[in-house]
Coordinates of C-alpha atoms in Angstrom, one line a residue:
M1 CA 0.0 0.0 0.0
F2 CA 1.1 3.6 -0.6
A3 CA 1.1 6.2 2.2
N4 CA 0.0 8.9 -0.1
L5 CA -0.6 9.8 -3.7
N6 CA 2.9 11.1 -4.2
D7 CA 4.4 7.7 -3.3
Y8 CA 2.0 6.1 -5.8
N9 CA 3.1 8.4 -8.6
Q10 CA 6.8 7.8 -7.8
A11 CA 6.3 4.1 -7.9
T12 CA 4.4 4.3 -11.2
I13 CA 7.2 6.4 -12.8
K14 CA 9.8 3.9 -11.6
S15 CA 7.8 0.9 -12.9
D16 CA 7.4 2.6 -16.3
S17 CA 11.1 3.4 -16.6
M18 CA 12.0 -0.2 -15.9
T19 CA 9.6 -1.6 -18.6
Q20 CA 10.3 1.1 -21.2
Q21 CA 12.5 -0.1 -24.0
P22 CA 15.5 2.1 -25.0
P23 CA 15.1 3.9 -28.3
V24 CA 16.2 1.8 -31.3
Q25 CA 19.4 3.2 -32.9
L26 CA 19.6 3.2 -36.7
L27 CA 23.1 1.7 -36.6
S28 CA 21.8 -1.3 -34.6
L29 CA 19.2 -2.4 -37.1
P30 CA 19.8 -5.6 -39.0
L31 CA 20.7 -5.6 -42.6
E32 CA 17.3 -6.9 -43.7
L33 CA 15.6 -3.8 -42.2
H34 CA 18.1 -1.5 -43.9
E35 CA 17.3 -3.1 -47.2
H36 CA 13.6 -2.6 -46.6
I37 CA 14.1 1.0 -45.6
S38 CA 16.1 1.6 -48.9
I39 CA 13.0 0.6 -50.9
F40 CA 11.3 3.8 -49.8
L41 CA 14.3 6.1 -50.4
P42 CA 15.5 7.9 -53.5
A43 CA 19.1 7.4 -54.4
I44 CA 20.1 10.9 -53.3
S45 CA 18.8 10.1 -49.7
I46 CA 20.8 6.9 -49.7
A47 CA 23.9 8.8 -50.7
R48 CA 23.4 11.2 -47.8
L49 CA 23.1 8.4 -45.4
M50 CA 26.4 7.0 -46.7
M51 CA 28.1 10.3 -46.0
G52 CA 27.0 10.4 -42.4
N53 CA 28.6 7.3 -41.1
C54 CA 31.2 4.7 -42.2
H55 CA 29.1 1.8 -41.0
L56 CA 26.1 3.1 -42.9
R57 CA 28.3 3.6 -45.9
S58 CA 29.3 -0.1 -45.8
I59 CA 25.7 -1.1 -45.7
Y60 CA 24.1 1.2 -48.2
E61 CA 26.9 1.1 -50.7
K62 CA 25.9 -2.5 -51.3
I63 CA 22.3 -1.5 -51.8
L64 CA 23.0 1.6 -53.9
Y65 CA 25.0 -0.2 -56.5
R66 CA 22.9 -3.3 -56.7
H67 CA 20.3 -2.0 -59.2
I68 CA 21.3 0.9 -61.5
N69 CA 19.2 2.4 -64.3
L70 CA 21.0 5.0 -66.5
Y71 CA 19.0 4.5 -69.6
A72 CA 19.4 7.5 -71.9
Q73 CA 22.1 9.0 -69.6
P74 CA 25.4 8.7 -71.4
H75 CA 27.4 11.1 -69.3
R76 CA 26.4 9.4 -66.0
S77 CA 27.1 6.1 -67.6
N78 CA 30.6 7.2 -68.5
A79 CA 31.0 8.4 -64.9
L80 CA 29.8 5.1 -63.5
L81 CA 32.3 3.1 -65.6
R82 CA 35.1 5.4 -64.5
T83 CA 34.0 4.7 -60.9
F84 CA 34.2 1.0 -61.6
T85 CA 37.7 1.4 -63.1
L86 CA 38.8 3.1 -59.8
R87 CA 36.7 0.8 -57.5
P88 CA 36.4 -2.6 -59.1
D89 CA 35.0 -3.9 -55.8
L90 CA 31.8 -1.8 -56.5
A91 CA 31.4 -3.4 -59.9
L92 CA 31.1 -6.8 -58.1
L93 CA 28.0 -5.4 -56.2
V94 CA 26.0 -4.8 -59.4
R95 CA 23.2 -7.2 -60.1
S96 CA 21.1 -5.2 -62.6
L97 CA 22.3 -2.4 -64.9
D98 CA 20.9 -0.3 -67.7
I99 CA 23.6 1.8 -69.3
D100 CA 23.9 4.2 -72.3
L101 CA 27.2 4.2 -74.2
R102 CA 26.3 7.1 -76.5
W103 CA 29.0 9.6 -75.9
S104 CA 29.5 12.8 -77.8
E105 CA 32.1 13.1 -80.5
V106 CA 35.2 15.2 -80.2
S107 CA 34.5 18.9 -80.5
T108 CA 37.5 20.8 -82.0
V109 CA 36.0 24.1 -80.9
S110 CA 35.5 23.2 -77.2
G111 CA 38.4 20.8 -77.1
Q112 CA 36.4 18.2 -75.1
L113 CA 37.9 14.7 -74.8
S114 CA 36.3 11.9 -76.8
I115 CA 35.4 8.6 -75.1
S116 CA 34.9 5.8 -77.5
P117 CA 32.3 3.2 -76.7
A118 CA 35.0 0.6 -77.2
H119 CA 37.5 2.4 -74.9
P120 CA 39.5 -0.4 -73.3
A121 CA 39.2 0.9 -69.8
R122 CA 35.4 1.2 -70.1
L123 CA 35.1 -2.3 -71.6
G124 CA 37.2 -3.6 -68.7
A125 CA 34.8 -1.9 -66.3
L126 CA 31.8 -3.6 -68.0
A127 CA 33.6 -7.0 -67.9
S128 CA 34.4 -6.5 -64.2
M129 CA 30.7 -6.8 -63.3
R130 CA 31.0 -10.6 -62.9
N131 CA 28.0 -10.9 -60.6
I132 CA 25.5 -9.1 -62.9
N133 CA 22.5 -11.1 -64.1
S134 CA 20.3 -8.3 -65.7
F135 CA 21.8 -6.0 -68.3
G136 CA 20.4 -3.4 -70.7
L137 CA 22.5 -1.6 -73.3
S138 CA 21.5 1.5 -75.4
G139 CA 23.1 4.4 -77.2
V140 CA 25.2 2.4 -79.7
A141 CA 24.4 0.0 -82.5
W142 CA 26.3 -2.8 -80.9
L143 CA 24.7 -5.5 -83.0
W144 CA 25.3 -4.1 -86.4
G145 CA 27.7 -1.1 -86.0
V146 CA 31.3 -1.3 -87.1
G147 CA 33.9 -2.0 -84.5
M148 CA 31.5 -3.4 -81.9
K149 CA 32.8 -6.9 -81.6
D150 CA 34.6 -6.1 -78.3
I151 CA 31.2 -5.0 -76.8
Q152 CA 29.5 -8.1 -78.2
D153 CA 32.2 -10.3 -76.6
V154 CA 31.7 -8.6 -73.2
V155 CA 28.0 -9.1 -73.3
S156 CA 28.3 -12.7 -74.4
G157 CA 30.7 -13.3 -71.5
M158 CA 28.1 -12.2 -68.9
R159 CA 25.8 -14.8 -67.3
L160 CA 22.4 -13.1 -67.7
T161 CA 18.9 -14.0 -66.8
S162 CA 17.6 -10.7 -68.4
L163 CA 18.9 -8.9 -71.5
R164 CA 17.5 -5.6 -72.8
V165 CA 18.6 -4.4 -76.3
H166 CA 17.7 -0.8 -77.1
E167 CA 18.8 -0.4 -80.7
W168 CA 17.4 1.3 -83.8
W169 CA 17.4 -0.6 -87.1
P170 CA 19.7 1.1 -89.6
T171 CA 18.1 3.9 -91.6
R172 CA 17.6 3.7 -95.3
S173 CA 20.6 5.9 -95.9
D174 CA 22.9 3.7 -93.7
P175 CA 25.3 1.6 -95.8
H176 CA 25.0 -1.3 -93.2
R177 CA 21.2 -1.6 -93.7
Q178 CA 21.6 -4.3 -96.3
N179 CA 23.8 -6.5 -94.2
K180 CA 21.0 -8.0 -92.1
A181 CA 22.7 -11.4 -92.0
R182 CA 25.4 -9.9 -89.8
V183 CA 22.8 -8.4 -87.4
Y184 CA 21.1 -11.8 -87.1
A185 CA 24.4 -13.6 -86.7
N186 CA 25.5 -11.3 -83.9
L187 CA 22.2 -11.6 -82.1
L188 CA 22.3 -15.3 -82.5
A189 CA 25.8 -15.4 -81.0
V190 CA 24.8 -13.3 -78.0
L191 CA 21.7 -15.5 -77.3
Q192 CA 23.8 -18.7 -77.6
G193 CA 26.1 -17.3 -75.0
Q194 CA 23.3 -16.9 -72.5
P195 CA 22.0 -20.3 -71.7
Q196 CA 20.3 -19.1 -68.5
L197 CA 18.4 -16.3 -70.2
L198 CA 14.8 -15.9 -68.9
N199 CA 13.8 -12.4 -70.1
L200 CA 14.6 -10.8 -73.4
E201 CA 13.8 -7.3 -74.7
L202 CA 14.4 -6.3 -78.3
N203 CA 13.3 -2.8 -78.7
Y204 CA 13.0 -0.3 -81.6
F205 CA 12.1 -2.4 -84.7
L206 CA 15.2 -4.6 -84.5
L207 CA 13.7 -7.4 -86.7
K208 CA 10.6 -5.6 -88.0
M209 CA 11.8 -5.0 -91.6
G210 CA 12.7 -8.6 -92.2
A211 CA 9.4 -9.9 -91.2
A212 CA 7.2 -7.4 -93.0
H213 CA 4.5 -8.5 -95.5
G214 CA 4.2 -12.0 -94.2
R215 CA 7.7 -13.2 -94.8
Q216 CA 9.3 -14.9 -91.9
T217 CA 12.8 -13.6 -91.0
P218 CA 15.6 -16.1 -91.6
I219 CA 17.2 -15.1 -88.3
G220 CA 18.6 -18.6 -87.6
I221 CA 17.4 -18.8 -84.0
Q222 CA 16.5 -22.3 -82.9
S223 CA 14.5 -23.5 -80.0
S224 CA 17.6 -24.6 -78.2
D225 CA 19.0 -21.0 -78.3
I226 CA 16.2 -19.7 -76.2
A227 CA 15.0 -22.8 -74.5
G228 CA 14.5 -21.3 -71.1
L229 CA 13.0 -18.0 -72.2
R230 CA 10.0 -17.0 -70.2
T231 CA 9.3 -13.4 -71.2
L232 CA 9.8 -11.7 -74.6
K233 CA 9.3 -8.0 -75.1
A234 CA 9.6 -6.6 -78.7
E235 CA 7.8 -5.0 -81.6
A236 CA 4.9 -7.1 -82.9
Y237 CA 6.7 -8.1 -86.1
T238 CA 9.7 -9.3 -84.1
I239 CA 7.6 -11.4 -81.8
A240 CA 5.9 -12.9 -84.9
S241 CA 9.4 -13.9 -86.1
I242 CA 10.6 -15.5 -82.9
L243 CA 7.4 -17.0 -81.6
P244 CA 7.5 -20.1 -83.9
V245 CA 10.8 -21.2 -82.4
A246 CA 10.1 -20.2 -78.8
G247 CA 10.5 -22.9 -76.2
E248 CA 7.7 -24.3 -74.0
E249 CA 8.8 -22.1 -71.1
L250 CA 7.7 -18.9 -72.8
E251 CA 4.6 -17.7 -70.9
S252 CA 4.7 -13.9 -71.0
L253 CA 4.7 -11.4 -74.0
V254 CA 5.0 -7.7 -74.2
I255 CA 3.9 -6.5 -77.6
Q256 CA 4.9 -3.0 -78.5
S257 CA 3.4 -0.6 -81.0
W258 CA 0.2 -2.4 -82.0
D259 CA -1.9 -0.2 -84.3
G260 CA -4.7 -0.4 -86.9
N261 CA -2.2 -0.8 -89.7
N262 CA -0.6 -4.0 -88.6
G263 CA -3.4 -5.5 -86.5
K264 CA -4.9 -7.8 -89.1
F265 CA -1.6 -9.1 -90.4
L266 CA -0.2 -9.8 -87.0
A267 CA -3.4 -11.5 -85.8
T268 CA -3.2 -13.8 -88.8
S269 CA 0.4 -14.5 -88.1
F270 CA -0.2 -15.3 -84.4
S271 CA -3.1 -17.6 -85.3
N272 CA -0.7 -19.8 -87.2
F273 CA 1.2 -20.6 -84.0
T274 CA -1.6 -21.9 -81.8
A275 CA 0.7 -24.1 -79.7
A276 CA 3.0 -21.2 -78.8
T277 CA 0.2 -18.7 -78.3
G278 CA -1.8 -21.2 -76.2
R279 CA 1.0 -21.3 -73.6
I280 CA 1.0 -17.5 -73.0
R281 CA -0.4 -16.6 -69.6
K282 CA 0.6 -13.0 -69.3
L283 CA 0.1 -10.4 -72.1
H284 CA 1.0 -6.8 -72.2
L285 CA -0.2 -5.0 -75.3
S286 CA 1.0 -1.5 -76.1
V287 CA -1.5 0.2 -78.5
R288 CA -1.0 3.4 -80.4
W289 CA -4.4 4.7 -79.4
Y290 CA -4.3 7.9 -81.4
S291 CA -4.0 6.0 -84.7
Y292 CA -6.0 2.9 -83.8
S293 CA -9.0 2.6 -86.1
G294 CA -10.0 -1.0 -85.8
S295 CA -13.2 -2.2 -84.1
D296 CA -11.4 -4.8 -82.0
L297 CA -8.1 -5.9 -80.6
P298 CA -7.4 -9.1 -82.6
A299 CA -4.4 -10.0 -80.3
L300 CA -6.7 -11.2 -77.6
E301 CA -8.3 -13.7 -80.0
S302 CA -4.8 -15.2 -80.6
F303 CA -4.1 -15.7 -76.9
P304 CA -7.1 -17.5 -75.5
N305 CA -5.5 -18.7 -72.2
I306 CA -4.1 -15.5 -70.8
E307 CA -4.6 -15.0 -67.0
S308 CA -3.1 -11.5 -66.7
F309 CA -3.6 -8.8 -69.3
R310 CA -2.2 -5.3 -69.4
I311 CA -3.1 -2.8 -72.1
T312 CA -1.3 0.5 -72.5
G313 CA -2.8 3.2 -74.7
V314 CA 0.0 5.3 -76.3
L315 CA -0.9 8.9 -77.0
E316 CA 1.0 11.6 -78.8
S317 CA 0.5 14.3 -76.1
P318 CA -1.1 14.8 -72.7
L319 CA -3.5 17.1 -74.5
F320 CA -5.3 14.1 -75.9
L321 CA -5.8 12.6 -72.4
Q322 CA -9.4 13.7 -71.5
P323 CA -12.0 12.1 -69.3
K324 CA -14.1 11.1 -72.4
L325 CA -11.1 9.2 -73.8
V326 CA -10.6 7.4 -70.6
D327 CA -14.3 6.3 -70.6
A328 CA -14.0 5.2 -74.2
F329 CA -10.9 3.2 -73.3
F330 CA -12.8 1.3 -70.6
E331 CA -15.7 0.6 -73.0
K332 CA -13.3 -0.7 -75.7
V333 CA -11.5 -3.0 -73.4
A334 CA -14.7 -4.3 -71.9
S335 CA -15.9 -5.3 -75.3
Q336 CA -12.7 -7.2 -76.1
I337 CA -12.2 -9.4 -73.0
T338 CA -15.4 -11.4 -73.4
N339 CA -13.5 -14.3 -74.9
S340 CA -10.9 -14.6 -72.2
P341 CA -12.3 -17.3 -69.9
N342 CA -9.1 -17.5 -67.7
L343 CA -8.5 -13.8 -67.3
N344 CA -8.4 -12.8 -63.6
K345 CA -6.2 -9.7 -63.6
L346 CA -6.5 -6.6 -65.8
E347 CA -4.3 -3.5 -65.8
M348 CA -5.0 -0.4 -67.9
S349 CA -2.6 2.5 -68.4
F350 CA -1.7 5.4 -70.6
E351 CA 1.7 6.7 -71.7
F352 CA 2.9 9.4 -74.1
E353 CA 5.4 9.1 -76.9
F354 CA 7.5 12.0 -75.6
Q355 CA 6.7 11.8 -71.9
S356 CA 7.3 8.6 -70.0
E357 CA 4.7 9.0 -67.2
P358 CA 1.3 10.6 -67.5
D359 CA 0.0 13.0 -64.8
L360 CA -2.5 10.8 -62.9
D361 CA -4.5 13.9 -62.0
L362 CA -5.4 14.2 -65.7
L363 CA -7.2 10.8 -65.7
G364 CA -10.1 11.9 -63.7
D365 CA -12.4 9.5 -61.9
V366 CA -14.0 6.6 -63.7
S367 CA -17.5 5.7 -62.8
E368 CA -18.2 2.5 -60.9
E369 CA -20.5 1.4 -63.7
L370 CA -17.6 1.3 -66.1
R371 CA -15.6 -0.8 -63.7
L372 CA -18.4 -3.2 -63.1
N373 CA -18.9 -3.5 -66.9
L374 CA -15.5 -5.1 -67.1
K375 CA -16.6 -7.8 -64.7
S376 CA -19.8 -8.3 -66.6
S377 CA -17.8 -8.8 -69.8
C378 CA -15.4 -11.2 -68.2
P379 CA -16.9 -13.1 -65.2
S380 CA -13.5 -14.6 -64.3
L381 CA -12.0 -11.1 -63.6
K382 CA -10.9 -10.6 -60.0
W383 CA -8.5 -7.6 -60.0
L384 CA -8.3 -4.4 -61.8
I385 CA -5.5 -1.7 -61.9
D386 CA -7.0 1.4 -63.5
P387 CA -5.1 4.2 -65.4
A388 CA -4.8 6.2 -62.2
E389 CA -2.8 3.2 -60.8
Q390 CA -5.5 2.4 -58.3
E391 CA -6.0 -1.3 -57.5
W392 CA -9.6 -2.7 -57.3
V393 CA -11.0 -6.0 -56.4
F394 CA -14.4 -7.5 -57.5
L395 CA -16.4 -9.0 -54.7
P396 CA -19.9 -10.6 -54.6
T397 CA -22.6 -8.4 -53.2
E398 CA -24.4 -9.4 -50.0
K399 CA -27.4 -11.6 -50.3
G400 CA -30.7 -9.7 -50.6
S401 CA -29.0 -6.4 -51.5
G402 CA -30.4 -6.6 -55.1
G403 CA -28.8 -4.9 -58.1
N404 CA -25.5 -6.2 -59.5
A405 CA -24.2 -9.6 -58.4
F406 CA -20.8 -8.0 -57.8
R407 CA -19.4 -4.9 -56.3
V408 CA -16.0 -3.2 -56.8
M409 CA -13.8 -2.1 -53.9
K410 CA -10.6 -0.1 -53.9
V411 CA -7.8 -1.9 -52.0
G412 CA -4.9 0.4 -52.6
Q413 CA -2.7 2.6 -54.8
L414 CA 0.3 1.3 -56.7
Y415 CA 3.6 2.3 -55.2
H416 CA 6.8 2.8 -57.2
D417 CA 9.9 1.9 -55.2
Y418 CA 13.2 3.8 -55.5
A419 CA 15.5 0.8 -55.8
H420 CA 17.1 2.0 -59.1
F421 CA 19.1 5.1 -60.0
R422 CA 16.9 7.4 -62.0
S423 CA 17.2 10.6 -63.8
G424 CA 17.8 13.5 -61.4
D425 CA 18.5 11.3 -58.4
L426 CA 22.2 11.9 -58.3
M427 CA 24.2 14.3 -60.4
E428 CA 27.4 12.2 -60.4
L429 CA 27.8 8.6 -59.3
E430 CA 31.5 8.8 -58.6
W431 CA 31.6 12.1 -56.8
D432 CA 32.6 10.6 -53.4
V433 CA 34.9 7.8 -54.6

């Protein structure tokens, strides 16, 4: 018992102080929590953490260099390779890298130094990333350009599960345009050097010209060259060229630049490969919405067993993104998923040709009726991600409530993590080396 109220208060304070846990120090957190924290931080914040403490630097340096995306950033790519030349231990941390080797020519007026894409030191830095398993290369025509064998050898020497090729086909005025056989031979050599390849991206019309007008491209790729391939992302003509020889593991396609001009031809081509198209479970279709004039999306008819479907409407400018267009987008998609009996997840999005990400505020709010119309068209549908990146789930209505048999409920908003370097995150990657 306590003699008075003051004794009781003192005892209570003493008891609370004994049970209260000391504050958790950032330095004492396990590595797993630091890795989770890094997901929510942009690269610049991680760099500042590294500056504050040697122990934090040793932790976050491993995280910072694990996944790097410097697509369309040639100067930062050059800086990164210079960093790896000085710090080869950092190159061993890289697991995923997208890099741009497009460096400016020598300017006799400004006297700037020229860095060749085949510079021995830079190639050595690329080759030093011995633990990399995901690689994307842009900025140079490394499959058909002159003097690119060293780069091809470096890429072939990697042990990749994901390869991204960002390369324009030679223009009509380019003297190398006619030498398609060399392009195909180089691509074949790279693929044969990657027996563990699971994901392949071939962007920017790499094989489109050879497959035009119904002629299959003699690219020489055999099923054994891409036996383990699970995901293929490319122009529609390129996919039509590779699909006949794809292995049984291929289950996901990302078809770029589908429009009203090539829709019928490609649908006919895909219908000839029913065994391959029947294995596809995930389909992402990028449609040039501003030029699309067809009454349907014939690609869906060619892939009857898809379980996950994403459709991206490509617009020329944000000026075309109006609420009426979004409503029409919903109505069009609803009319096309009626023959997809296994579809359970649908994602709808917009992007612009000259702007990577649309302003979500421009999309407006879609009526519940339009969302429910998707479910009515495809009874197997369970999840929806709308153009505003909101996630919805379809649930049965309560008994006796009348009206629709299903209701739609919002479950969250998509979140984009900051695991990769991105434009504007960090001015220079090697500034503190």
